[in-house]
mmCIF file of C-alpha atoms and ligand atoms in Angstrom:
data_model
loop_
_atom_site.group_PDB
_atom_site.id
_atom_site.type_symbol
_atom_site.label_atom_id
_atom_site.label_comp_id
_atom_site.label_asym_id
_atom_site.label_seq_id
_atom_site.Cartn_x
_atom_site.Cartn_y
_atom_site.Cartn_z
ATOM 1 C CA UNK A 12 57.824 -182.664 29.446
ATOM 2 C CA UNK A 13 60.559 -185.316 29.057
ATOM 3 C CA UNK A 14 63.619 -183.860 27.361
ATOM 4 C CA UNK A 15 63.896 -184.567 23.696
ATOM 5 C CA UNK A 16 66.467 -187.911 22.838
ATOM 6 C CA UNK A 17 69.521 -187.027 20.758
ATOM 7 C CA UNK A 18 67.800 -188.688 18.137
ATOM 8 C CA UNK A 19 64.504 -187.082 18.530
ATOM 9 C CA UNK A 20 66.637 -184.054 18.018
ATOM 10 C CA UNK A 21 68.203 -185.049 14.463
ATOM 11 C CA UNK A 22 64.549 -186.127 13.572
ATOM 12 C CA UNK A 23 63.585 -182.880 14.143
ATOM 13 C CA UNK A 24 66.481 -180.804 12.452
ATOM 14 C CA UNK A 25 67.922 -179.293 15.785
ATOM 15 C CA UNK A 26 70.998 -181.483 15.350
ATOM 16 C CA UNK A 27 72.479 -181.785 11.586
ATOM 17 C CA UNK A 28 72.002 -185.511 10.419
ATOM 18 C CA UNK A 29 72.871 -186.767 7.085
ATOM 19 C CA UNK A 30 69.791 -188.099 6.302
ATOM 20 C CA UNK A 31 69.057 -191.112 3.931
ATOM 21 C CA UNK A 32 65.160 -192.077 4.382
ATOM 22 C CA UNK A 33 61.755 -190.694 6.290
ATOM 23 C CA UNK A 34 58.678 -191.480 6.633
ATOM 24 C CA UNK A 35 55.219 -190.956 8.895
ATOM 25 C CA UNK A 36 56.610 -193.489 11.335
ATOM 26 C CA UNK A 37 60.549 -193.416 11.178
ATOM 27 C CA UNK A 38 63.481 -191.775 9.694
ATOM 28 C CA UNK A 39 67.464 -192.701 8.889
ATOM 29 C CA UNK A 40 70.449 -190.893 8.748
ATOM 30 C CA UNK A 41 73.994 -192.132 8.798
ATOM 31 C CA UNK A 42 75.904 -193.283 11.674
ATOM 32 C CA UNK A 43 78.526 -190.739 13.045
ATOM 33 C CA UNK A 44 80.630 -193.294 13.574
ATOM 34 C CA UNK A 45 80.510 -195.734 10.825
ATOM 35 C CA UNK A 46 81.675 -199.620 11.626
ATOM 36 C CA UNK A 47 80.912 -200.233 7.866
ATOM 37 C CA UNK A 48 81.096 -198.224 4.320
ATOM 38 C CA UNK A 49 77.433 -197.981 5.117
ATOM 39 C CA UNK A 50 76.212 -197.666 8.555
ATOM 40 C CA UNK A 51 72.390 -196.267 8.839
ATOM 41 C CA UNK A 52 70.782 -195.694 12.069
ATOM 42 C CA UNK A 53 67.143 -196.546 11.790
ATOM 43 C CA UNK A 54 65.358 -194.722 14.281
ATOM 44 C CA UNK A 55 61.303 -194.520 15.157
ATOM 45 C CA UNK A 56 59.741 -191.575 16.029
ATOM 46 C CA UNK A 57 58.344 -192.555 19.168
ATOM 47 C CA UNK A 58 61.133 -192.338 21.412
ATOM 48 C CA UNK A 59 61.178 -195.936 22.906
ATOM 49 C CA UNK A 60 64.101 -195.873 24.851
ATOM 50 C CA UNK A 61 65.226 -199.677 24.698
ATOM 51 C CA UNK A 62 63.565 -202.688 22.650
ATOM 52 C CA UNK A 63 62.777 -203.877 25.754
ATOM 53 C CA UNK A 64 60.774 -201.382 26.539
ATOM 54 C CA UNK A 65 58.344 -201.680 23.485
ATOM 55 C CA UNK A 66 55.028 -202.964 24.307
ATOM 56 C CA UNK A 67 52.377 -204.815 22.101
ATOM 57 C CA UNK A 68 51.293 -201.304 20.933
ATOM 58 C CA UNK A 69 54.477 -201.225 19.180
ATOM 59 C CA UNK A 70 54.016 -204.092 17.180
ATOM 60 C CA UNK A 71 53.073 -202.048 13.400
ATOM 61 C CA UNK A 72 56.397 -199.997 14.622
ATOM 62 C CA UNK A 73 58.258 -202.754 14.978
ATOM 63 C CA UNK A 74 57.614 -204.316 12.163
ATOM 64 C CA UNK A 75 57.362 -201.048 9.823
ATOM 65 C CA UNK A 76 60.707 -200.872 11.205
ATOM 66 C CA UNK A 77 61.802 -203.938 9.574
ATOM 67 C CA UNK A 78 60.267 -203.746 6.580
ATOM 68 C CA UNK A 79 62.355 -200.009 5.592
ATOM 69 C CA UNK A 80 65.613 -201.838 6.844
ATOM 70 C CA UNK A 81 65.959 -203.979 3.837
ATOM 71 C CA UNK A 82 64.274 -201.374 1.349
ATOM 72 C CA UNK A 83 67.504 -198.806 3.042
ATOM 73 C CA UNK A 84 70.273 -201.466 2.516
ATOM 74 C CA UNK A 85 69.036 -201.928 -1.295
ATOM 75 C CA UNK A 86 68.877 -198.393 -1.492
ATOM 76 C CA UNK A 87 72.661 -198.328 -0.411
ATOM 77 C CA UNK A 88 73.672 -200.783 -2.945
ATOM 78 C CA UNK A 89 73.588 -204.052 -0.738
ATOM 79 C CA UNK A 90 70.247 -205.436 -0.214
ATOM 80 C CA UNK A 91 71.719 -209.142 -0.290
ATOM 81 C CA UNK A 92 73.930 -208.874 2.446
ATOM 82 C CA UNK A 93 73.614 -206.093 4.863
ATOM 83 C CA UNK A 94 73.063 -206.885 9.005
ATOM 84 C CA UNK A 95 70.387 -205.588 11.370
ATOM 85 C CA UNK A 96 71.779 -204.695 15.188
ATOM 86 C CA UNK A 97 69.973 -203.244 18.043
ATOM 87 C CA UNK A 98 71.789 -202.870 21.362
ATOM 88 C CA UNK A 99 69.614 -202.985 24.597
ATOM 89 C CA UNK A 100 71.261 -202.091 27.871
ATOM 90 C CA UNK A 101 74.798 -200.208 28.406
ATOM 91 C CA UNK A 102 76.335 -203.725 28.725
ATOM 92 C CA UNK A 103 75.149 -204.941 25.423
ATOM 93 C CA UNK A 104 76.555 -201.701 23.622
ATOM 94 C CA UNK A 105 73.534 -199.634 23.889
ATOM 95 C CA UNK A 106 74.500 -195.872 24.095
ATOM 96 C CA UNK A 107 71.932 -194.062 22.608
ATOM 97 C CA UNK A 108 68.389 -194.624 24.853
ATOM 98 C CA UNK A 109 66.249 -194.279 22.097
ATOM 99 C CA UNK A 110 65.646 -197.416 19.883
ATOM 100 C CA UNK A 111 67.470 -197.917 16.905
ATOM 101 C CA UNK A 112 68.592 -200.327 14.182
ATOM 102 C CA UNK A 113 72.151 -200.502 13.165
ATOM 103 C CA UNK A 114 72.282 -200.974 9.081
ATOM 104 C CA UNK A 115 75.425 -202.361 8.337
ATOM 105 C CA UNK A 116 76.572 -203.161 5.253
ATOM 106 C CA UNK A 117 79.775 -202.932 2.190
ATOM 107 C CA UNK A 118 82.547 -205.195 3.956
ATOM 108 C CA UNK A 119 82.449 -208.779 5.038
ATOM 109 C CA UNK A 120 80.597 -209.438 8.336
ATOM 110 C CA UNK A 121 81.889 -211.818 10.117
ATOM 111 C CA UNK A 122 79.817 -213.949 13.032
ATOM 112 C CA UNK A 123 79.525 -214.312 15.963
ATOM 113 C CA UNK A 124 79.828 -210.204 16.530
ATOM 114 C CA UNK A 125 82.122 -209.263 19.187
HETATM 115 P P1 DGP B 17 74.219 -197.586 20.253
HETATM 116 O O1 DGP B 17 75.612 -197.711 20.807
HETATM 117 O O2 DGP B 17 73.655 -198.919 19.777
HETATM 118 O O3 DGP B 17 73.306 -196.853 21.208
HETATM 119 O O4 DGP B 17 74.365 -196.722 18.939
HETATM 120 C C1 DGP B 17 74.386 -195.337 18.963
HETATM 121 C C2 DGP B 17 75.040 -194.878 17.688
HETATM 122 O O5 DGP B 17 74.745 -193.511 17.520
HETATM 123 C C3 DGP B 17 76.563 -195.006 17.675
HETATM 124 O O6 DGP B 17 76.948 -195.940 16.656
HETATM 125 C C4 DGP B 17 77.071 -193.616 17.323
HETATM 126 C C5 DGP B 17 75.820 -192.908 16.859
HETATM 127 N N1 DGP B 17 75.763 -191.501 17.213
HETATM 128 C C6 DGP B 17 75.970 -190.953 18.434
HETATM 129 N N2 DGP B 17 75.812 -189.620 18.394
HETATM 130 C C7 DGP B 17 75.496 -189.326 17.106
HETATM 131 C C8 DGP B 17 75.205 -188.102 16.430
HETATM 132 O O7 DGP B 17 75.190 -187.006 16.996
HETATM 133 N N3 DGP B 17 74.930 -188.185 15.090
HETATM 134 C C9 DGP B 17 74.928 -189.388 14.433
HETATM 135 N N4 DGP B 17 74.663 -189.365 13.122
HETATM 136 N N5 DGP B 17 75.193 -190.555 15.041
HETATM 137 C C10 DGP B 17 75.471 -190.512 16.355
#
């Protein structure tokens, strides 16, 4: 059996997370190193390890995905302006090989990222 992701981990209580939303499908807990007052990491439970590697079976989970996003920012207090990342690949920031949204929100974002 594949070794359990560092997320799948926090999902499943063997690593402490600080929690902010769960679900059948999902879960989100706060980043441990926040770029923003809030910074959620929205994570699936299936542990896709890059977008990229989703597949058309993923499309509900995708899309559940993006539907809890905004419902988590409002939650936080900022449902008009919070951003949606997700890195794929080392070179695009991506350290964490499991798939996950980046909620960030509570300062001015500026664009384009760096
Ligand atoms: P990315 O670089 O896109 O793969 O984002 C991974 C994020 O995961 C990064 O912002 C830091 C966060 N992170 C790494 N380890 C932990 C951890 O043990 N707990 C929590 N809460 N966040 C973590």
């Amino acid at each position: 059996m594949a070794e359990m992701t560092l997320f799948e981990k926090i999902l499943a209580g063997e690593i402490p997370g600080d929690m902010v939303y769960e679900d059948e499908h999902c879960a989100a807990f706060r980043d441990i190193n926040p770029a923003a007052p809030v910074h959620v990491l929205l994570v699936p439970r299936k542990p896709i390890p890059r977008l990229a590697d989703a597949s058309g079976d993923d499309a509900g989970l995708l899309g559940h995905l993006l539907l809890v996003a905004p419902k988590i920012a409002a939650a936080e207090g900022f449902g008009d302006a919070f951003r949606l990342v997700v890195n794929n690949g080392a070179d695009a920031g991506q350290s964490v090989f499991h798939l996950h949204l980046h909620i960030i929100a509570g300062r001015p974002l500026k664009w384009p990222p760096g």
